[in-house]
Coordinates of C-alpha atoms in Angstrom, one line a residue:
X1 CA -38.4 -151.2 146.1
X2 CA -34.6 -152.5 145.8
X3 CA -33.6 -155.9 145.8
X4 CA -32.3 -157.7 148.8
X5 CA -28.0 -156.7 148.8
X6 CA -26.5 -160.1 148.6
X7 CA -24.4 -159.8 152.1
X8 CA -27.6 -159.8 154.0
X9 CA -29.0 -163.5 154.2
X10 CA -33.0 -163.7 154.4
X11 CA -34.7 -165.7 156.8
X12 CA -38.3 -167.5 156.1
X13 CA -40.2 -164.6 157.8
X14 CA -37.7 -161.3 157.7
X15 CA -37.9 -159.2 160.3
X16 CA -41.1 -157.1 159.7
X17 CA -41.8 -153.4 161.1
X18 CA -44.8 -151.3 161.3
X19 CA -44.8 -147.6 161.5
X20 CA -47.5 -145.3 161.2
X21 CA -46.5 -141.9 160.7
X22 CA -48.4 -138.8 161.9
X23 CA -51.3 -136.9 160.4
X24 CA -53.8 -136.0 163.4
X25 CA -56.7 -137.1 163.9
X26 CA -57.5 -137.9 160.4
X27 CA -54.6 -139.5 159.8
X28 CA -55.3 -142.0 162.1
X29 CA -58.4 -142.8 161.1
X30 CA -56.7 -143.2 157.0
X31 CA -53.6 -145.6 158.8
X32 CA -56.8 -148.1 160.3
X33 CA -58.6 -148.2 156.4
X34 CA -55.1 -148.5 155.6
X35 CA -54.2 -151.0 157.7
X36 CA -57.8 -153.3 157.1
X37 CA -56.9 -153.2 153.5
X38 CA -53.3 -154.9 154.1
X39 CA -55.3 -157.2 156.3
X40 CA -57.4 -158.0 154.0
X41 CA -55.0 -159.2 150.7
X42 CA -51.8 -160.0 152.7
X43 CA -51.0 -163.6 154.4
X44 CA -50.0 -161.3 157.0
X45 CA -50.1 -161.0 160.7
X46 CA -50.4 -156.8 161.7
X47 CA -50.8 -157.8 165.6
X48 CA -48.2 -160.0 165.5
X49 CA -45.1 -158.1 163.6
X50 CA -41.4 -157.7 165.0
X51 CA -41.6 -153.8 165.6
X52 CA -43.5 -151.0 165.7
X53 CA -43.5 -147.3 165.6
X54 CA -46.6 -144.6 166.5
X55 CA -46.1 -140.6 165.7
X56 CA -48.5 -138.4 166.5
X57 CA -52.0 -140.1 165.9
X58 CA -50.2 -142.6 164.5
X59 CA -49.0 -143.3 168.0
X60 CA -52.7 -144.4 168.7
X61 CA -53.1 -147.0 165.7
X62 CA -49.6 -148.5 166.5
X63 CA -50.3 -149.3 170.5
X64 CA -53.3 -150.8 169.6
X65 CA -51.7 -153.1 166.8
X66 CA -49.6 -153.9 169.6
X67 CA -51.4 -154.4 172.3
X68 CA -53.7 -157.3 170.5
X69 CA -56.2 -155.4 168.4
X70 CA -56.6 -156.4 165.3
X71 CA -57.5 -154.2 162.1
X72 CA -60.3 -155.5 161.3
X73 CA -61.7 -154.9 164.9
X74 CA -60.8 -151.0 164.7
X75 CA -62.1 -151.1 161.1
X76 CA -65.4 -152.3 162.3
X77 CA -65.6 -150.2 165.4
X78 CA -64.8 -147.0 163.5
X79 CA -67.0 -147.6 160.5
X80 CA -70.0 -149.1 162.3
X81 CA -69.8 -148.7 166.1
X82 CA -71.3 -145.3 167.5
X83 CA -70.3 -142.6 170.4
X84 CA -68.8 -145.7 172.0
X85 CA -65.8 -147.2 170.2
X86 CA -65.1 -151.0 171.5
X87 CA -68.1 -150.6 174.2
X88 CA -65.5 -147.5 176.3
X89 CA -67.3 -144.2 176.4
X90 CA -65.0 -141.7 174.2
X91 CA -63.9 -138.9 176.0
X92 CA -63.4 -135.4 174.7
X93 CA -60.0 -134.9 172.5
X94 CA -61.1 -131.4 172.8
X95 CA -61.0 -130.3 176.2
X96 CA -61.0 -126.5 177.0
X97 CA -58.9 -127.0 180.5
X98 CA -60.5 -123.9 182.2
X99 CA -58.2 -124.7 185.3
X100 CA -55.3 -123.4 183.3
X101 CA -56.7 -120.3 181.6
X102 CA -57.7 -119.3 185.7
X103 CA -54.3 -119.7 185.9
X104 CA -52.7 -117.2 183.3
X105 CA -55.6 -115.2 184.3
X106 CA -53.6 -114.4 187.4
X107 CA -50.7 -113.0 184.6
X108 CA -53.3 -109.9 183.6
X109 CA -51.8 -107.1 186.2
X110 CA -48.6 -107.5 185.5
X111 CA -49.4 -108.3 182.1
X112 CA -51.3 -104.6 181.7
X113 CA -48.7 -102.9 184.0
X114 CA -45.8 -103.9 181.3
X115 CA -47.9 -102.3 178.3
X116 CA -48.5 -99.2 180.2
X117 CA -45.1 -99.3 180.8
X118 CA -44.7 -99.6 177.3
X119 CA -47.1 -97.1 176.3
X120 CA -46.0 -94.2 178.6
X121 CA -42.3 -94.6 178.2
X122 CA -41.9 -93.5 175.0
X123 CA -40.0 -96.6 173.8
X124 CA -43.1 -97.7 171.6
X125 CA -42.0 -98.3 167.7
X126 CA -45.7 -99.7 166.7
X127 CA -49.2 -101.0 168.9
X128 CA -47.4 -104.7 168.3
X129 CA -45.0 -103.8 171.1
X130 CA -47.8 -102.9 173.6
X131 CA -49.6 -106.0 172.9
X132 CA -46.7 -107.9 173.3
X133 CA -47.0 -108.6 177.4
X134 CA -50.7 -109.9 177.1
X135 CA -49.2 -113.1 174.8
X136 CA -48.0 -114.8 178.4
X137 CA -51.1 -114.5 179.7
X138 CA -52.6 -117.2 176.2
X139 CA -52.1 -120.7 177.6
X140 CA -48.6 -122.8 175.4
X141 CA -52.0 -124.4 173.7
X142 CA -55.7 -124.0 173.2
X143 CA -56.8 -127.1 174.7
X144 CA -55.8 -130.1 176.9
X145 CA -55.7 -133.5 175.2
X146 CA -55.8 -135.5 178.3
X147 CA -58.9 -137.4 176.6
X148 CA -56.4 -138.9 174.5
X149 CA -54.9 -140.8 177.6
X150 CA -57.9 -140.9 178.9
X151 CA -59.6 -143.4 176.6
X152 CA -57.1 -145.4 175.4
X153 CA -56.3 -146.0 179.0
X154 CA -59.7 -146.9 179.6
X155 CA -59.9 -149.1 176.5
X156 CA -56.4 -151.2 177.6
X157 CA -58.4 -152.0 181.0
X158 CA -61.8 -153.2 179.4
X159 CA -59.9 -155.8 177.3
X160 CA -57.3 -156.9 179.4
X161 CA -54.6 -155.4 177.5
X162 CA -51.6 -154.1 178.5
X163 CA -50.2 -150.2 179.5
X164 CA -46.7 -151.3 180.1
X165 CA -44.4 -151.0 177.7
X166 CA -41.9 -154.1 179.0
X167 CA -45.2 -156.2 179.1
X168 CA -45.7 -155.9 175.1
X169 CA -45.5 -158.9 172.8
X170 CA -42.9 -157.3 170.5
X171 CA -41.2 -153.6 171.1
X172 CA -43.3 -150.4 170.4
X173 CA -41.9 -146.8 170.3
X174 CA -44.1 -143.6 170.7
X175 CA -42.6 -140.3 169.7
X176 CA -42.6 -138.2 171.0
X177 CA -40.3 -134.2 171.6
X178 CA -38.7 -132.9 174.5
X179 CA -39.9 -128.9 174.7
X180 CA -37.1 -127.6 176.8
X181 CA -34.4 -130.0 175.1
X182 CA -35.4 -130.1 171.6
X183 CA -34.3 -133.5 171.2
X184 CA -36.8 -136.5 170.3
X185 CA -38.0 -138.8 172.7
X186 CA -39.0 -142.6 171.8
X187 CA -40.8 -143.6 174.5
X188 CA -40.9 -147.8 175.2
X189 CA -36.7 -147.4 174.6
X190 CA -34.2 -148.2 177.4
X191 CA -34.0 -145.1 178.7
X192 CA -38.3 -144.4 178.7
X193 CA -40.0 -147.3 179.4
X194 CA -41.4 -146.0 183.2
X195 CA -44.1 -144.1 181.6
X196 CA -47.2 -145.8 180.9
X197 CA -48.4 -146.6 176.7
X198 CA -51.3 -144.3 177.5
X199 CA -49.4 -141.4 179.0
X200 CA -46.8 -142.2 175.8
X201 CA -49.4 -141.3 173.4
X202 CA -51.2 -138.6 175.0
X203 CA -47.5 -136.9 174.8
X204 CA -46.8 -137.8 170.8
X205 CA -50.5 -136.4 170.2
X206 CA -50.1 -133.0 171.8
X207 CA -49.9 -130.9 168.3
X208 CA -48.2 -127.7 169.5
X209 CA -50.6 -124.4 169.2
X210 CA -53.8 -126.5 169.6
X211 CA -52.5 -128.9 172.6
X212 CA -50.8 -128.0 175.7
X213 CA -47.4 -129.9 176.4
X214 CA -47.7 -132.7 178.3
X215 CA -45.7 -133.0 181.7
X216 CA -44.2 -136.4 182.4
X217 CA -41.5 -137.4 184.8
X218 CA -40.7 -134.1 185.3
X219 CA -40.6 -133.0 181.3
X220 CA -42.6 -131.5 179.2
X221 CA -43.7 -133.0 176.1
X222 CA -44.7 -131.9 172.4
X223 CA -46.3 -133.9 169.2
X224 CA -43.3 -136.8 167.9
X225 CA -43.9 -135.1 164.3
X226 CA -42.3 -132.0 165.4
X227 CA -38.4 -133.3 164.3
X228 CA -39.8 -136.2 161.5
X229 CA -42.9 -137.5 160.2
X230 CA -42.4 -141.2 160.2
X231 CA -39.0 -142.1 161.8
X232 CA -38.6 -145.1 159.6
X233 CA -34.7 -144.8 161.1
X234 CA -35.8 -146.4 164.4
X235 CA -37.3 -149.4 162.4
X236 CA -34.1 -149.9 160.6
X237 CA -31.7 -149.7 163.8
X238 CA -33.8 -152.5 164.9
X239 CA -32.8 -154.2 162.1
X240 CA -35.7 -154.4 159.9
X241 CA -36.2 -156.3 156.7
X242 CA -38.9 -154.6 155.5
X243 CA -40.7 -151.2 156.7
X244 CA -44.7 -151.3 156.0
X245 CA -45.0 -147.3 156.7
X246 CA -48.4 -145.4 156.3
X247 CA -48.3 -141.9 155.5
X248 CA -51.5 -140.1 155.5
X249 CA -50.1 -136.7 154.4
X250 CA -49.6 -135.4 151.1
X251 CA -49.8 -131.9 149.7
X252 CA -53.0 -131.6 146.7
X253 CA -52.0 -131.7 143.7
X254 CA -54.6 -128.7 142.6
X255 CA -55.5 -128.8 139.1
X256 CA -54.3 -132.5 138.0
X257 CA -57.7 -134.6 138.7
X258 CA -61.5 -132.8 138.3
X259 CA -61.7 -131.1 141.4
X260 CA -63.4 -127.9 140.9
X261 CA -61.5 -126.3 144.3
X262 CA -59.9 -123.6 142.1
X263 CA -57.0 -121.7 143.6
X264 CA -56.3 -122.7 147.2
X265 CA -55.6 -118.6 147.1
X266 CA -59.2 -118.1 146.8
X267 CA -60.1 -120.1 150.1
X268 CA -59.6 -119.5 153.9
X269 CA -56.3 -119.1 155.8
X270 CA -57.0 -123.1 156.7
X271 CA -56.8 -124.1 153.1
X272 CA -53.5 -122.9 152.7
X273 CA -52.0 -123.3 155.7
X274 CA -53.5 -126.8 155.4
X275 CA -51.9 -127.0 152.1
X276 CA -48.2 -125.6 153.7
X277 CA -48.2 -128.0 156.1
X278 CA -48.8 -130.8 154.3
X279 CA -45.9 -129.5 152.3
X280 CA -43.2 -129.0 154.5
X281 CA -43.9 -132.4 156.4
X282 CA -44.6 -134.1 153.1
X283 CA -40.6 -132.5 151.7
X284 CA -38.8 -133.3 154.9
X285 CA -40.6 -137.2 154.7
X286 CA -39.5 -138.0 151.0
X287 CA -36.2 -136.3 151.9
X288 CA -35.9 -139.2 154.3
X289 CA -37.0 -141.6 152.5
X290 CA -34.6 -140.9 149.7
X291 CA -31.5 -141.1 152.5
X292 CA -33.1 -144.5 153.8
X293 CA -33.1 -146.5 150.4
X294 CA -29.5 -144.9 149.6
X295 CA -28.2 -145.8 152.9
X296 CA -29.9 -149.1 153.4
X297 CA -30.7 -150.7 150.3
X298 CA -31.0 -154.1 151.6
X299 CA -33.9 -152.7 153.5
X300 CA -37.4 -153.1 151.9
X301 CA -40.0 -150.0 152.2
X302 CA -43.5 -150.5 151.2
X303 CA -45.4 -147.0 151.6
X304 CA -48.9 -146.6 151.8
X305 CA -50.2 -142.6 151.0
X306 CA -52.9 -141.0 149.4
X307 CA -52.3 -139.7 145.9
X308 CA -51.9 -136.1 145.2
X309 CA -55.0 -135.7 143.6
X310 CA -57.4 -137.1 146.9
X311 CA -59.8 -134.6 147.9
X312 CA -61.0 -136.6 150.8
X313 CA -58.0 -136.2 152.9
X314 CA -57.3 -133.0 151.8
X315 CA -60.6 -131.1 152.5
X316 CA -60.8 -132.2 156.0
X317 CA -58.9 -130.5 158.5
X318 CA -56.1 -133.0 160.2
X319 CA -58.4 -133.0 163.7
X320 CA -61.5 -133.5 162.4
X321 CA -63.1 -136.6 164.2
X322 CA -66.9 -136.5 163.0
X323 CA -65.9 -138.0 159.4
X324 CA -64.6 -141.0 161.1
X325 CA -66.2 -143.4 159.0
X326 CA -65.6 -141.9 155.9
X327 CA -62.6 -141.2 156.2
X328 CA -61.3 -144.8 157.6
X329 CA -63.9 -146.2 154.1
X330 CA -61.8 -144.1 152.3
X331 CA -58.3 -145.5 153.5
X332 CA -59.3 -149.1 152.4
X333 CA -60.2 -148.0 149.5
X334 CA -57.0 -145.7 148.6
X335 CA -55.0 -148.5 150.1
X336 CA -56.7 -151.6 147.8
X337 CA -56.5 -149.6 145.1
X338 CA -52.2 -148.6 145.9
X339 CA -52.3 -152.0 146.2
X340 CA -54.1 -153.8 143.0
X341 CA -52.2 -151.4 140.8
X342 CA -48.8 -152.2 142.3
X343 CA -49.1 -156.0 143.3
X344 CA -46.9 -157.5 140.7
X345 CA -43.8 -155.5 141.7
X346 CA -45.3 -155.5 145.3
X347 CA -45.6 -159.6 144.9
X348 CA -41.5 -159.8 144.3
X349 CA -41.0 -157.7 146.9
X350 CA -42.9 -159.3 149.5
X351 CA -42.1 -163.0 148.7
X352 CA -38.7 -162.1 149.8
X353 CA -39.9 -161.7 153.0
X354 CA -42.4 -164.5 153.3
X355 CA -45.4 -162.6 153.0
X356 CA -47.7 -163.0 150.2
X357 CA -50.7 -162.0 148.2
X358 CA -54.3 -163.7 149.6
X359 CA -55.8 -164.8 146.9
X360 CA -58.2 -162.3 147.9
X361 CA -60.8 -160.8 144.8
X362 CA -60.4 -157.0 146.0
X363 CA -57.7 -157.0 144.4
X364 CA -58.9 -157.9 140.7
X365 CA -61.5 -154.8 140.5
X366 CA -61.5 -151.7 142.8
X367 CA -64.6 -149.8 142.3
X368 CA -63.1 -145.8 140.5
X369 CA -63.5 -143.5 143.4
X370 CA -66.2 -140.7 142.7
X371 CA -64.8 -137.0 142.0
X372 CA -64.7 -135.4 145.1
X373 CA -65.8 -132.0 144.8
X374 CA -65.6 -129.4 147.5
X375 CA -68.8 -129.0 149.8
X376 CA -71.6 -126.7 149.0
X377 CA -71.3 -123.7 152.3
X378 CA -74.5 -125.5 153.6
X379 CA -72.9 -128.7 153.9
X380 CA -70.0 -127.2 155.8
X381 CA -72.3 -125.3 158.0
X382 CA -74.1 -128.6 158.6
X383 CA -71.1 -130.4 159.7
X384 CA -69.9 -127.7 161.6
X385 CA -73.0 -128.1 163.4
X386 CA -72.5 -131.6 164.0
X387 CA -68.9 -131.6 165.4
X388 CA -70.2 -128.8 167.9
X389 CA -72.9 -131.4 169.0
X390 CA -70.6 -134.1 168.8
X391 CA -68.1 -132.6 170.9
X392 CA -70.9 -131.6 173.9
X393 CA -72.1 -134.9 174.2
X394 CA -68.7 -136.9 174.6
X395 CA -67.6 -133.8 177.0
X396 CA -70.9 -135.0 179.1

């Protein structure tokens, strides 16, 4: 945290932004513990801040923040409500999209026609290069996440809420990337506000491999944390004060706590492609972060993230929905506790801004968390099992 640069006068209440960075499914689920923990301890309003910014399934928490709901509300729901978040039956964020594969089907002749090509012609270096033709017939992603757009769709119509960006108490951006362009798209801006909040957040959630691009307007659309993790940038063009951004991942710090995980080496291809990507995104956010507080230092950041050494977001894959409640528990917890250990520094920095400490007693003693260790191959199976069930009965 830097000190306010004297050529930048203060008001009573700075102006205040929210951004919630992207992470999946998971992640989502941390940013709302997150976000019920800064509820909680700060004489702060989350529904009612100046500006906010979604990636990814961070896209999710922000438009509900700004549409009305409050953290405690998706805290509660999450952590105690069933199949049914908020009374709206959840639809399936995994949706095979048969329509589609029928589609490519239609590719397989002239698919088959260009390996035989291949295979007679003589041109044929290795088997890769007769295989080659039948990769247009895969669909650009597994599965369709139109349950995304679906639900919260659904959910802004039960309550009365909003799906119009210009109708929003204070400005929200979802990111979102242009596939053909390459070029990040913040939807709710000048020059994207005709799609609706729903549609908006279907596009930033489209992970690329797992979820097919969305088509809007006559574009198609890829997951916002394609180009940047958080883009705290947008916050500070808006001309922010002070930045509360929730990251939710962080590389595993193997060997520095009492995990007994052993070398990521000796797990599955998930574990360490799990572990690379939480790498590269977690390298190109600090990266940022480093050129934000040289560039701006009369801007204030407070960043919420797990430590290196939490298991519990590690071990579960980013799109893994069935630990719901756990994992938004855990984001609370990781939160009160970021926050107890840093609140005198935090306390300075805040006050600046007009917000301060509740005089709330979570903060004076956080229970330790437990040693996570990894899950027996039972446990896995079991929960396996569970997400398959899971999955069939929201699909219904």
């Amino acid at each position: 945290m830097k000190p306010a640069a004297k050529g930048r006068s203060r008001r009573k209440r700075s102006k205040i932004a929210l951004v919630c960075a992207g992470g999946g499914v998971t992640g989502a689920l941390y940013e709302i513990g997150c976000l019920k923990a800064l509820d909680e301890t700060l004489d702060l309003d989350l529904t009612n801040l100046d500006f906010y910014v979604g990636v990814s399934g961070g896209a999710f928490v922000a438009s509900l923040l700004a549409s009305g709901f409050g953290p405690g509300e998706m805290y509660r729901e999450i952590t105690t409500g069933g199949a049914s978040p908020f009374g709206v039956p959840a639809a399936a964020i995994f949706r095979l999209g048969v329509a589609e594969y029928a589609r490519r089907a239609l590719r397989l002749p002239s698919a088959a026609f260009k390996a035989a090509q291949a295979l007679f012609s003589g041109d044929t270096s290795s088997p890769r290069d007769i295989f080659l033709p039948f990769l247009e017939v895969i669909p650009p992603g597994l599965l369709d996440n139109s349950g995304v757009e679906e639900f919260l769709r659904n959910l802004l119509e039960r309550f009365n809420k909003t799906n119009d960006f210009d109708a929003l108490h204070a400005p929200l951006r979802i990111i979102a990337v242009d596939l053909d362009r390459g070029e990040t798209v913040a939807f709710g801006d000048s020059k994207h506000r005709t799609v609706s909040v729903s549609e908006a957040v279907q596009a930033s959630t489209a992970l690329p491999g797992l979820y097919r691009p969305v088509h809007l307007k006559g574009r198609d659309y890829v997951d916002g944390g394609v180009t940047k993790t958080a883009h705290i940038n947008l916050a500070i063009r808006q001309g922010a004060d002070l930045v509360i951004c929730i990251n939710p991942l962080v590389p595993i710090l193997n060997g520095a706590s009492r995990s007994s995980l052993g070398p990521l080496s000796s797990h599955g291809v998930d574990t360490v492609l799990g572990q690379v990507l939480r790498i590269l995104i977690h390298g190109r956010f600090e990266y940022g972060m480093d050129r934000y507080r040289t560039e701006h230092p009369e801007v204030d950041i407070l960043l919420l993230e797990p430590t290196r050494d939490d298991l519990t977001m590690f071990r579960y894959d980013i799109m893994r929905y069935s630990a719901r409640k756990a994992l938004t528990r855990h984001g609370r917890m990781s939160a009160l506790e970021t926050l107890r250990h840093r609140k005198t520094s935090l306390a300075q920095t805040l006050a600046r801004h007009g917000v301060r400490f509740k005089h709330a007693p979570l903060l004076n003693r956080v229970p330790e968390r437990p040693a996570e260790e990894h899950k027996a191959q039972s446990a896995q199976a079991l929960a396996a099992s569970l997400d398959v069930l899971e999955r069939s009965l929201a699909a219904r």
